[in-house]
PDB file of C-alpha atoms and ligand atoms in Angstrom:
ATOM      1  CA  MET A   1       0.010  -0.069   0.072  1.00  0.00           C
ATOM      2  CA  ASN A   2       1.421   3.571  -0.872  1.00  0.00           C
ATOM      3  CA  ALA A   3       1.935   6.133   1.776  1.00  0.00           C
ATOM      4  CA  PRO A   4      -1.034   8.952   1.307  1.00  0.00           C
ATOM      5  CA  GLN A   5       1.439  11.389   0.143  1.00  0.00           C
ATOM      6  CA  GLU A   6       2.612   9.069  -2.399  1.00  0.00           C
ATOM      7  CA  ILE A   7      -0.620   8.329  -3.785  1.00  0.00           C
ATOM      8  CA  LEU A   8      -1.633  12.262  -4.318  1.00  0.00           C
ATOM      9  CA  GLU A   9       1.631  12.693  -5.944  1.00  0.00           C
ATOM     10  CA  GLN A  10       0.940   9.897  -8.244  1.00  0.00           C
ATOM     11  CA  ILE A  11      -2.672  11.290  -8.921  1.00  0.00           C
ATOM     12  CA  ALA A  12      -1.283  14.523 -10.214  1.00  0.00           C
ATOM     13  CA  GLU A  13       1.661  12.831 -12.036  1.00  0.00           C
ATOM     14  CA  LYS A  14      -1.017  10.783 -13.918  1.00  0.00           C
ATOM     15  CA  LEU A  15      -3.427  13.693 -14.584  1.00  0.00           C
ATOM     16  CA  ILE A  16      -0.452  15.512 -15.911  1.00  0.00           C
ATOM     17  CA  GLU A  17      -0.004  12.355 -18.457  1.00  0.00           C
ATOM     18  CA  GLY A  18      -3.814  12.645 -19.145  1.00  0.00           C
ATOM     19  CA  ASP A  19      -4.278   9.001 -17.954  1.00  0.00           C
ATOM     20  CA  ALA A  20      -7.841   9.214 -17.041  1.00  0.00           C
ATOM     21  CA  ASN A  21      -7.982   5.517 -16.041  1.00  0.00           C
ATOM     22  CA  SER A  22      -4.963   5.666 -13.532  1.00  0.00           C
ATOM     23  CA  VAL A  23      -6.351   8.965 -11.983  1.00  0.00           C
ATOM     24  CA  ALA A  24      -9.679   7.294 -11.539  1.00  0.00           C
ATOM     25  CA  ALA A  25      -7.936   4.081 -10.061  1.00  0.00           C
ATOM     26  CA  LEU A  26      -5.864   5.922  -7.670  1.00  0.00           C
ATOM     27  CA  THR A  27      -8.849   8.107  -6.764  1.00  0.00           C
ATOM     28  CA  ARG A  28     -10.592   5.445  -5.526  1.00  0.00           C
ATOM     29  CA  ASN A  29      -7.494   3.889  -3.772  1.00  0.00           C
ATOM     30  CA  ALA A  30      -7.079   7.204  -1.828  1.00  0.00           C
ATOM     31  CA  ILE A  31     -10.563   7.340  -0.783  1.00  0.00           C
ATOM     32  CA  ASP A  32     -10.468   3.397   0.341  1.00  0.00           C
ATOM     33  CA  GLN A  33      -7.213   4.660   2.468  1.00  0.00           C
ATOM     34  CA  HIS A  34      -9.461   7.342   4.214  1.00  0.00           C
ATOM     35  CA  ILE A  35      -7.243  10.289   2.515  1.00  0.00           C
ATOM     36  CA  GLU A  36      -9.686  13.517   2.449  1.00  0.00           C
ATOM     37  CA  ALA A  37     -11.599  14.250  -0.528  1.00  0.00           C
ATOM     38  CA  SER A  38     -10.292  17.804  -0.116  1.00  0.00           C
ATOM     39  CA  ASP A  39      -6.705  16.572  -0.012  1.00  0.00           C
ATOM     40  CA  VAL A  40      -7.309  14.566  -3.127  1.00  0.00           C
ATOM     41  CA  LEU A  41      -8.925  17.383  -4.802  1.00  0.00           C
ATOM     42  CA  ASN A  42      -6.366  20.365  -3.715  1.00  0.00           C
ATOM     43  CA  LYS A  43      -3.174  18.409  -3.429  1.00  0.00           C
ATOM     44  CA  GLY A  44      -3.792  15.340  -6.282  1.00  0.00           C
ATOM     45  CA  LEU A  45      -6.125  17.013  -8.860  1.00  0.00           C
ATOM     46  CA  LEU A  46      -5.735  20.405  -8.817  1.00  0.00           C
ATOM     47  CA  SER A  47      -2.054  20.262  -8.123  1.00  0.00           C
ATOM     48  CA  GLY A  48      -1.826  18.284 -11.498  1.00  0.00           C
ATOM     49  CA  MET A  49      -3.806  20.640 -13.465  1.00  0.00           C
ATOM     50  CA  ASP A  50      -1.741  23.555 -12.041  1.00  0.00           C
ATOM     51  CA  VAL A  51       1.319  22.248 -13.882  1.00  0.00           C
ATOM     52  CA  VAL A  52      -0.942  21.537 -16.781  1.00  0.00           C
ATOM     53  CA  GLY A  53      -1.634  25.347 -16.926  1.00  0.00           C
ATOM     54  CA  LYS A  54       1.764  26.368 -16.019  1.00  0.00           C
ATOM     55  CA  ARG A  55       3.289  23.752 -18.881  1.00  0.00           C
ATOM     56  CA  PHE A  56       0.525  25.362 -21.518  1.00  0.00           C
ATOM     57  CA  LYS A  57       1.660  28.999 -20.761  1.00  0.00           C
ATOM     58  CA  LYS A  58       5.193  27.637 -21.480  1.00  0.00           C
ATOM     59  CA  ASN A  59       3.980  26.264 -24.722  1.00  0.00           C
ATOM     60  CA  GLU A  60       5.477  22.554 -23.433  1.00  0.00           C
ATOM     61  CA  PHE A  61       1.707  21.919 -23.722  1.00  0.00           C
ATOM     62  CA  PHE A  62      -0.847  22.478 -26.442  1.00  0.00           C
ATOM     63  CA  ILE A  63      -4.731  22.171 -26.467  1.00  0.00           C
ATOM     64  CA  PRO A  64      -5.095  18.307 -27.052  1.00  0.00           C
ATOM     65  CA  GLU A  65      -2.645  17.835 -23.898  1.00  0.00           C
ATOM     66  CA  VAL A  66      -4.649  20.181 -21.880  1.00  0.00           C
ATOM     67  CA  MET A  67      -8.183  18.573 -23.302  1.00  0.00           C
ATOM     68  CA  ILE A  68      -6.921  15.122 -22.244  1.00  0.00           C
ATOM     69  CA  ALA A  69      -5.493  16.381 -18.919  1.00  0.00           C
ATOM     70  CA  ALA A  70      -8.991  17.673 -18.143  1.00  0.00           C
ATOM     71  CA  LYS A  71     -10.849  14.594 -19.047  1.00  0.00           C
ATOM     72  CA  ALA A  72      -8.585  12.712 -16.600  1.00  0.00           C
ATOM     73  CA  MET A  73      -9.209  15.601 -14.094  1.00  0.00           C
ATOM     74  CA  LYS A  74     -12.922  14.778 -14.587  1.00  0.00           C
ATOM     75  CA  SER A  75     -12.702  11.024 -14.036  1.00  0.00           C
ATOM     76  CA  GLY A  76     -11.174  11.939 -10.539  1.00  0.00           C
ATOM     77  CA  MET A  77     -13.719  14.683  -9.940  1.00  0.00           C
ATOM     78  CA  GLU A  78     -16.629  12.202 -10.391  1.00  0.00           C
ATOM     79  CA  ILE A  79     -15.417   9.817  -7.752  1.00  0.00           C
ATOM     80  CA  ILE A  80     -15.074  12.723  -5.046  1.00  0.00           C
ATOM     81  CA  LYS A  81     -17.689  14.933  -5.978  1.00  0.00           C
ATOM     82  CA  PRO A  82     -20.483  13.108  -3.834  1.00  0.00           C
ATOM     83  CA  LEU A  83     -17.847  13.143  -0.801  1.00  0.00           C
ATOM     84  CA  LEU A  84     -17.288  16.617  -1.451  1.00  0.00           C
ATOM     85  CA  ALA A  85     -20.942  17.393  -1.483  1.00  0.00           C
ATOM     86  CA  ALA A  86     -21.322  15.314   1.747  1.00  0.00           C
ATOM     87  CA  ALA A  87     -18.677  17.293   3.529  1.00  0.00           C
ATOM     88  CA  LYS A  88     -20.263  20.577   2.533  1.00  0.00           C
ATOM     89  CA  ILE A  89     -17.074  21.656   0.734  1.00  0.00           C
ATOM     90  CA  LYS A  90     -18.161  24.490  -1.562  1.00  0.00           C
ATOM     91  CA  ALA A  91     -17.342  24.819  -4.980  1.00  0.00           C
ATOM     92  CA  ARG A  92     -15.127  27.851  -5.658  1.00  0.00           C
ATOM     93  CA  GLY A  93     -17.970  29.591  -7.007  1.00  0.00           C
ATOM     94  CA  LYS A  94     -20.583  29.419  -9.989  1.00  0.00           C
ATOM     95  CA  VAL A  95     -19.919  30.532 -13.488  1.00  0.00           C
ATOM     96  CA  VAL A  96     -22.554  30.726 -16.108  1.00  0.00           C
ATOM     97  CA  LEU A  97     -20.995  30.310 -19.716  1.00  0.00           C
ATOM     98  CA  CYS A  98     -21.925  30.326 -23.025  1.00  0.00           C
ATOM     99  CA  THR A  99     -21.270  31.326 -26.913  1.00  0.00           C
ATOM    100  CA  VAL A 100     -23.286  34.373 -27.852  1.00  0.00           C
ATOM    101  CA  LYS A 101     -26.326  34.735 -30.399  1.00  0.00           C
ATOM    102  CA  GLY A 102     -25.496  33.746 -33.818  1.00  0.00           C
ATOM    103  CA  ASP A 103     -22.370  31.913 -33.148  1.00  0.00           C
ATOM    104  CA  LEU A 104     -22.519  28.104 -33.258  1.00  0.00           C
ATOM    105  CA  HIS A 105     -18.726  27.370 -32.221  1.00  0.00           C
ATOM    106  CA  ASP A 106     -18.312  25.669 -28.937  1.00  0.00           C
ATOM    107  CA  ILE A 107     -15.360  23.853 -29.158  1.00  0.00           C
ATOM    108  CA  GLY A 108     -13.358  26.547 -26.953  1.00  0.00           C
ATOM    109  CA  LYS A 109     -16.087  27.076 -24.791  1.00  0.00           C
ATOM    110  CA  ASN A 110     -16.306  23.599 -23.955  1.00  0.00           C
ATOM    111  CA  ILE A 111     -12.742  23.310 -23.126  1.00  0.00           C
ATOM    112  CA  VAL A 112     -13.028  26.479 -21.036  1.00  0.00           C
ATOM    113  CA  SER A 113     -15.915  25.153 -19.329  1.00  0.00           C
ATOM    114  CA  MET A 114     -13.843  21.818 -18.918  1.00  0.00           C
ATOM    115  CA  MET A 115     -10.980  24.195 -17.456  1.00  0.00           C
ATOM    116  CA  LEU A 116     -13.189  25.860 -14.949  1.00  0.00           C
ATOM    117  CA  GLU A 117     -14.968  22.849 -13.894  1.00  0.00           C
ATOM    118  CA  GLY A 118     -11.402  21.364 -13.304  1.00  0.00           C
ATOM    119  CA  ALA A 119     -10.462  24.286 -11.038  1.00  0.00           C
ATOM    120  CA  GLY A 120     -13.106  23.545  -8.742  1.00  0.00           C
ATOM    121  CA  TYR A 121     -16.091  25.763 -10.077  1.00  0.00           C
ATOM    122  CA  ASP A 122     -19.544  25.139 -10.541  1.00  0.00           C
ATOM    123  CA  ILE A 123     -20.435  25.540 -14.314  1.00  0.00           C
ATOM    124  CA  VAL A 124     -23.972  26.338 -15.634  1.00  0.00           C
ATOM    125  CA  ASP A 125     -23.226  25.736 -19.613  1.00  0.00           C
ATOM    126  CA  LEU A 126     -25.817  27.310 -21.589  1.00  0.00           C
ATOM    127  CA  GLY A 127     -24.703  25.917 -24.870  1.00  0.00           C
ATOM    128  CA  ALA A 128     -24.175  28.251 -27.951  1.00  0.00           C
ATOM    129  CA  ASP A 129     -26.129  30.771 -30.003  1.00  0.00           C
ATOM    130  CA  VAL A 130     -27.486  32.252 -26.521  1.00  0.00           C
ATOM    131  CA  THR A 131     -29.826  35.177 -26.760  1.00  0.00           C
ATOM    132  CA  LYS A 132     -29.473  38.099 -23.971  1.00  0.00           C
ATOM    133  CA  GLU A 133     -32.624  37.375 -22.938  1.00  0.00           C
ATOM    134  CA  VAL A 134     -32.061  33.739 -21.807  1.00  0.00           C
ATOM    135  CA  ILE A 135     -28.561  34.855 -20.261  1.00  0.00           C
ATOM    136  CA  LEU A 136     -30.400  37.329 -18.116  1.00  0.00           C
ATOM    137  CA  GLU A 137     -33.019  34.700 -17.308  1.00  0.00           C
ATOM    138  CA  GLN A 138     -30.394  31.955 -16.093  1.00  0.00           C
ATOM    139  CA  ILE A 139     -28.242  34.574 -14.236  1.00  0.00           C
ATOM    140  CA  LYS A 140     -31.257  35.075 -12.156  1.00  0.00           C
ATOM    141  CA  ALA A 141     -32.172  31.728 -11.752  1.00  0.00           C
ATOM    142  CA  HIS A 142     -28.186  30.315 -10.874  1.00  0.00           C
ATOM    143  CA  GLN A 143     -27.099  33.497  -9.175  1.00  0.00           C
ATOM    144  CA  PRO A 144     -23.493  32.856 -10.420  1.00  0.00           C
ATOM    145  CA  ASP A 145     -20.374  34.631  -9.549  1.00  0.00           C
ATOM    146  CA  VAL A 146     -19.226  34.973 -13.176  1.00  0.00           C
ATOM    147  CA  LEU A 147     -20.431  35.294 -16.336  1.00  0.00           C
ATOM    148  CA  GLY A 148     -18.512  33.862 -19.389  1.00  0.00           C
ATOM    149  CA  LEU A 149     -19.027  34.720 -23.020  1.00  0.00           C
ATOM    150  CA  SER A 150     -17.440  33.359 -26.098  1.00  0.00           C
ATOM    151  CA  ALA A 151     -17.407  34.360 -29.604  1.00  0.00           C
ATOM    152  CA  LEU A 152     -15.641  33.028 -32.701  1.00  0.00           C
ATOM    153  CA  LEU A 153     -16.895  35.439 -35.559  1.00  0.00           C
ATOM    154  CA  THR A 154     -16.059  39.034 -36.039  1.00  0.00           C
ATOM    155  CA  THR A 155     -19.912  39.553 -36.597  1.00  0.00           C
ATOM    156  CA  THR A 156     -20.956  37.991 -33.138  1.00  0.00           C
ATOM    157  CA  MET A 157     -18.453  39.322 -31.184  1.00  0.00           C
ATOM    158  CA  GLY A 158     -20.339  42.878 -30.971  1.00  0.00           C
ATOM    159  CA  TYR A 159     -23.456  41.090 -29.214  1.00  0.00           C
ATOM    160  CA  MET A 160     -21.035  40.475 -26.073  1.00  0.00           C
ATOM    161  CA  LYS A 161     -21.338  44.492 -25.728  1.00  0.00           C
ATOM    162  CA  GLU A 162     -24.966  43.995 -26.094  1.00  0.00           C
ATOM    163  CA  VAL A 163     -25.225  41.424 -23.254  1.00  0.00           C
ATOM    164  CA  ILE A 164     -23.091  43.652 -20.757  1.00  0.00           C
ATOM    165  CA  GLU A 165     -25.478  46.592 -21.552  1.00  0.00           C
ATOM    166  CA  ALA A 166     -28.591  44.463 -21.010  1.00  0.00           C
ATOM    167  CA  LEU A 167     -27.046  43.222 -17.805  1.00  0.00           C
ATOM    168  CA  ASP A 168     -26.657  46.810 -16.834  1.00  0.00           C
ATOM    169  CA  ARG A 169     -30.216  47.881 -17.975  1.00  0.00           C
ATOM    170  CA  ALA A 170     -31.457  44.822 -15.830  1.00  0.00           C
ATOM    171  CA  ASN A 171     -29.549  46.031 -12.623  1.00  0.00           C
ATOM    172  CA  LEU A 172     -27.487  42.955 -12.622  1.00  0.00           C
ATOM    173  CA  ARG A 173     -24.098  44.242 -13.535  1.00  0.00           C
ATOM    174  CA  GLN A 174     -23.032  45.284 -10.356  1.00  0.00           C
ATOM    175  CA  GLN A 175     -23.328  41.505  -8.730  1.00  0.00           C
ATOM    176  CA  ILE A 176     -21.542  39.686 -11.508  1.00  0.00           C
ATOM    177  CA  LYS A 177     -17.991  39.764 -12.889  1.00  0.00           C
ATOM    178  CA  VAL A 178     -17.981  39.045 -16.838  1.00  0.00           C
ATOM    179  CA  ILE A 179     -15.148  37.563 -18.640  1.00  0.00           C
ATOM    180  CA  ILE A 180     -15.161  37.365 -22.655  1.00  0.00           C
ATOM    181  CA  GLY A 181     -13.016  35.176 -24.859  1.00  0.00           C
ATOM    182  CA  GLY A 182     -12.784  33.596 -28.336  1.00  0.00           C
ATOM    183  CA  ALA A 183     -10.231  33.741 -31.091  1.00  0.00           C
ATOM    184  CA  PRO A 184     -11.217  37.598 -32.556  1.00  0.00           C
ATOM    185  CA  VAL A 185     -11.565  38.800 -29.025  1.00  0.00           C
ATOM    186  CA  THR A 186      -8.762  41.128 -27.706  1.00  0.00           C
ATOM    187  CA  GLN A 187      -7.730  42.659 -24.440  1.00  0.00           C
ATOM    188  CA  THR A 188      -8.807  46.110 -26.152  1.00  0.00           C
ATOM    189  CA  TYR A 189     -11.952  44.993 -27.024  1.00  0.00           C
ATOM    190  CA  SER A 190     -12.655  43.644 -23.545  1.00  0.00           C
ATOM    191  CA  GLU A 191     -11.884  47.295 -22.314  1.00  0.00           C
ATOM    192  CA  GLU A 192     -13.984  48.935 -24.508  1.00  0.00           C
ATOM    193  CA  ILE A 193     -17.149  47.031 -23.765  1.00  0.00           C
ATOM    194  CA  HIS A 194     -16.419  47.353 -19.910  1.00  0.00           C
ATOM    195  CA  ALA A 195     -15.839  43.563 -19.240  1.00  0.00           C
ATOM    196  CA  ASP A 196     -14.278  42.698 -16.095  1.00  0.00           C
ATOM    197  CA  GLY A 197     -11.533  40.177 -17.818  1.00  0.00           C
ATOM    198  CA  TYR A 198     -10.300  38.537 -21.017  1.00  0.00           C
ATOM    199  CA  GLY A 199      -8.681  35.192 -21.389  1.00  0.00           C
ATOM    200  CA  PRO A 200      -6.976  34.355 -24.835  1.00  0.00           C
ATOM    201  CA  ASP A 201      -7.054  30.639 -23.984  1.00  0.00           C
ATOM    202  CA  ALA A 202      -8.744  28.466 -21.559  1.00  0.00           C
ATOM    203  CA  VAL A 203      -5.777  28.113 -18.956  1.00  0.00           C
ATOM    204  CA  SER A 204      -6.109  32.285 -18.944  1.00  0.00           C
ATOM    205  CA  ALA A 205      -9.769  31.976 -18.404  1.00  0.00           C
ATOM    206  CA  VAL A 206      -9.223  30.213 -15.315  1.00  0.00           C
ATOM    207  CA  ASP A 207      -6.475  32.805 -13.992  1.00  0.00           C
ATOM    208  CA  GLN A 208      -9.064  35.625 -14.818  1.00  0.00           C
ATOM    209  CA  VAL A 209     -11.970  33.925 -12.765  1.00  0.00           C
ATOM    210  CA  ASN A 210      -9.291  33.290  -9.786  1.00  0.00           C
ATOM    211  CA  ARG A 211      -8.535  36.771 -10.134  1.00  0.00           C
ATOM    212  CA  LEU A 212     -11.828  38.661 -10.028  1.00  0.00           C
ATOM    213  CA  LEU A 213     -12.996  36.347  -7.481  1.00  0.00           C
ATOM    214  CA  GLY A 214      -9.779  37.165  -5.141  1.00  0.00           C
ATOM    215  CA  LEU A 215      -8.764  33.420  -5.211  1.00  0.00           C
TER     216      LEU A 215
HETATM  217 CO1  B1M B   1     -16.125  28.418 -38.308  1.00  0.00          CO
HETATM  218  N1  B1M B   1     -15.210  29.990 -38.575  1.00  0.00           N
HETATM  219  N2  B1M B   1     -17.610  29.144 -39.254  1.00  0.00           N
HETATM  220  N3  B1M B   1     -16.803  26.776 -37.903  1.00  0.00           N
HETATM  221  N4  B1M B   1     -14.559  27.602 -37.544  1.00  0.00           N
HETATM  222  C1  B1M B   1     -13.702  30.255 -38.189  1.00  0.00           C
HETATM  223  C2  B1M B   1     -13.938  30.605 -36.443  1.00  0.00           C
HETATM  224  C3  B1M B   1     -13.094  30.965 -38.965  1.00  0.00           C
HETATM  225  C4  B1M B   1     -11.576  31.854 -38.281  1.00  0.00           C
HETATM  226  C5  B1M B   1     -12.660  30.197 -40.222  1.00  0.00           C
HETATM  227  C6  B1M B   1     -11.792  30.894 -41.122  1.00  0.00           C
HETATM  228  O1  B1M B   1     -12.437  31.573 -42.086  1.00  0.00           O
HETATM  229  N5  B1M B   1     -10.338  31.105 -41.325  1.00  0.00           N
HETATM  230  C7  B1M B   1     -14.116  32.024 -39.791  1.00  0.00           C
HETATM  231  C8  B1M B   1     -14.421  33.288 -38.904  1.00  0.00           C
HETATM  232  C9  B1M B   1     -14.025  34.524 -39.567  1.00  0.00           C
HETATM  233  C10 B1M B   1     -14.244  35.649 -38.804  1.00  0.00           C
HETATM  234  O2  B1M B   1     -15.197  35.706 -38.443  1.00  0.00           O
HETATM  235  N6  B1M B   1     -13.120  36.500 -38.439  1.00  0.00           N
HETATM  236  C11 B1M B   1     -15.317  31.150 -39.436  1.00  0.00           C
HETATM  237  C12 B1M B   1     -16.429  31.231 -40.399  1.00  0.00           C
HETATM  238  C13 B1M B   1     -16.733  32.230 -41.205  1.00  0.00           C
HETATM  239  C14 B1M B   1     -17.383  30.148 -40.217  1.00  0.00           C
HETATM  240  C15 B1M B   1     -18.990  30.224 -40.920  1.00  0.00           C
HETATM  241  C16 B1M B   1     -19.531  31.714 -41.139  1.00  0.00           C
HETATM  242  C17 B1M B   1     -18.900  29.606 -42.017  1.00  0.00           C
HETATM  243  C18 B1M B   1     -19.622  29.409 -43.413  1.00  0.00           C
HETATM  244  O3  B1M B   1     -20.895  28.862 -42.947  1.00  0.00           O
HETATM  245  N7  B1M B   1     -19.834  30.301 -44.257  1.00  0.00           N
HETATM  246  C19 B1M B   1     -19.687  29.469 -40.267  1.00  0.00           C
HETATM  247  C20 B1M B   1     -20.589  30.291 -38.656  1.00  0.00           C
HETATM  248  C21 B1M B   1     -21.815  29.191 -38.388  1.00  0.00           C
HETATM  249  C22 B1M B   1     -21.981  30.202 -36.909  1.00  0.00           C
HETATM  250  O4  B1M B   1     -21.215  30.125 -36.025  1.00  0.00           O
HETATM  251  N8  B1M B   1     -23.032  30.853 -37.149  1.00  0.00           N
HETATM  252  C23 B1M B   1     -18.722  28.577 -39.478  1.00  0.00           C
HETATM  253  C24 B1M B   1     -18.999  27.382 -39.065  1.00  0.00           C
HETATM  254  C25 B1M B   1     -18.277  26.553 -38.362  1.00  0.00           C
HETATM  255  C26 B1M B   1     -18.563  24.983 -37.961  1.00  0.00           C
HETATM  256  C27 B1M B   1     -20.013  24.706 -37.375  1.00  0.00           C
HETATM  257  C28 B1M B   1     -18.129  24.174 -39.129  1.00  0.00           C
HETATM  258  C29 B1M B   1     -17.478  24.583 -37.085  1.00  0.00           C
HETATM  259  C30 B1M B   1     -17.827  24.755 -35.613  1.00  0.00           C
HETATM  260  C31 B1M B   1     -18.144  23.429 -34.889  1.00  0.00           C
HETATM  261  C32 B1M B   1     -18.155  23.709 -33.248  1.00  0.00           C
HETATM  262  O5  B1M B   1     -17.464  24.419 -32.843  1.00  0.00           O
HETATM  263  N9  B1M B   1     -19.106  22.699 -32.674  1.00  0.00           N
HETATM  264  C33 B1M B   1     -16.282  25.797 -37.367  1.00  0.00           C
HETATM  265  C34 B1M B   1     -14.806  25.646 -37.103  1.00  0.00           C
HETATM  266  C35 B1M B   1     -14.629  24.310 -36.325  1.00  0.00           C
HETATM  267  C36 B1M B   1     -14.090  26.512 -37.158  1.00  0.00           C
HETATM  268  C37 B1M B   1     -12.421  26.728 -36.941  1.00  0.00           C
HETATM  269  C38 B1M B   1     -11.984  25.726 -37.863  1.00  0.00           C
HETATM  270  C39 B1M B   1     -12.265  26.424 -35.454  1.00  0.00           C
HETATM  271  C40 B1M B   1     -12.512  26.599 -34.167  1.00  0.00           C
HETATM  272  C41 B1M B   1     -12.069  26.184 -33.171  1.00  0.00           C
HETATM  273  O6  B1M B   1     -12.991  25.237 -32.711  1.00  0.00           O
HETATM  274  N10 B1M B   1     -10.972  26.520 -32.787  1.00  0.00           N
HETATM  275  C42 B1M B   1     -12.064  28.353 -37.042  1.00  0.00           C
HETATM  276  C43 B1M B   1     -10.803  28.621 -37.910  1.00  0.00           C
HETATM  277  C44 B1M B   1      -9.532  28.700 -36.654  1.00  0.00           C
HETATM  278  O7  B1M B   1     -10.143  28.910 -35.520  1.00  0.00           O
HETATM  279  N11 B1M B   1      -8.642  28.254 -37.011  1.00  0.00           N
HETATM  280  C45 B1M B   1     -13.343  28.844 -37.892  1.00  0.00           C
HETATM  281  C46 B1M B   1     -10.237  25.612 -31.762  1.00  0.00           C
HETATM  282  C47 B1M B   1     -10.550  25.919 -30.180  1.00  0.00           C
HETATM  283  C48 B1M B   1     -10.141  25.224 -29.235  1.00  0.00           C
HETATM  284  O8  B1M B   1     -10.234  27.550 -30.416  1.00  0.00           O
HETATM  285  O9  B1M B   1     -12.797  28.403 -30.348  1.00  0.00           O
HETATM  286  O10 B1M B   1     -10.365  29.900 -30.385  1.00  0.00           O
HETATM  287  P1  B1M B   1     -11.045  28.580 -29.747  1.00  0.00           P
HETATM  288  O11 B1M B   1     -10.978  28.531 -28.473  1.00  0.00           O
HETATM  289  C49 B1M B   1      -9.718  28.844 -27.352  1.00  0.00           C
HETATM  290  C50 B1M B   1      -9.683  30.631 -27.448  1.00  0.00           C
HETATM  291  O12 B1M B   1     -10.129  31.529 -28.012  1.00  0.00           O
HETATM  292  C51 B1M B   1     -10.305  30.851 -25.876  1.00  0.00           C
HETATM  293  O13 B1M B   1     -10.001  29.312 -25.325  1.00  0.00           O
HETATM  294  C52 B1M B   1      -9.890  28.253 -26.269  1.00  0.00           C
HETATM  295  C53 B1M B   1      -8.938  27.143 -25.897  1.00  0.00           C
HETATM  296  O14 B1M B   1      -7.921  27.722 -25.627  1.00  0.00           O
HETATM  297  N12 B1M B   1     -11.542  31.103 -25.702  1.00  0.00           N
HETATM  298  C54 B1M B   1     -12.062  31.438 -24.250  1.00  0.00           C
HETATM  299  C55 B1M B   1     -12.671  30.610 -26.613  1.00  0.00           C
HETATM  300  N13 B1M B   1     -13.876  30.981 -25.760  1.00  0.00           N
HETATM  301  C56 B1M B   1     -13.519  31.459 -24.677  1.00  0.00           C
HETATM  302  C57 B1M B   1     -13.954  32.215 -23.654  1.00  0.00           C
HETATM  303  C58 B1M B   1     -13.337  32.539 -22.237  1.00  0.00           C
HETATM  304  C59 B1M B   1     -11.988  32.727 -22.427  1.00  0.00           C
HETATM  305  C60 B1M B   1     -11.409  32.224 -23.519  1.00  0.00           C
HETATM  306  O15 B1M B   1     -14.141  33.263 -21.462  1.00  0.00           O
HETATM  307  C61 B1M B   1     -15.416  33.063 -21.284  1.00  0.00           C
END
């Protein structure tokens, strides 16, 4: 039997390798050995994802590796999620996420969703081609900390501004942080439309949400 610290390190290591089966097996092993679910999360899974994020930033990892690691993260999360809930360990925060109206591109948004979930956030994914009316309705229903908007077309990125203006009009802007991203979106555009943050990639999206929530 491996020592607890050793199992946690192995979970991180296998997650970095993107080996979902081993991550799941080691997570089960850790729980069987009565290692706290919060330690599995923080010292195993999140510690591995942290390395993945750093390697992505240094161009040592690319999107496929990040996606595979996020999938491995999910396989471990599925095992510990009920235990975290039972221990009343709260998610870091809640994020409502979508691709805006008129835009069907959802691959990048889905990666952002996986990465945020992997980083410990509750995600309400509204899908693609989502109107401001639906966004407002869902914000009222779910009371998230952050709204994430994705757009891949120069013709749809303007809709992000419309969403922020609609939030303003509905008096919801003060209670929520807005981050935006997608290939044509820039930091300058984000400032122009008064978003709170911009992520050029999924790893930066997580950094932005952490920053905005003071984590
Ligand atoms: Co479309 N498409 N497409 N397309 N498509 C692009 C975007 C395009 C650049 C191709 C080109 O012409 N070179 C071009 C846009 C031109 C422009 O506006 N400047 C284009 C076009 C024109 C179109 C159509 C209009 C084509 C047509 O029908 N004539 C049409 C529009 C449909 C619509 O949306 N209404 C269309 C359709 C499609 C498909 C449906 C076939 C398919 C989408 C399938 C799907 O998503 N389910 C598709 C695809 C696949 C692409 C390309 C090839 C790839 C996009 C992608 O998934 N990239 C794309 C060309 C390209 O980018 N090379 C193209 C991979 C993904 C991981 O990256 O989405 O950038 P990305 O996400 C990154 C970051 O941007 C960031 O993190 C992600 C991960 O690092 N990010 C965020 C994304 N969202 C974020 C949110 C955040 C933070 C970060 O915070 C909330």
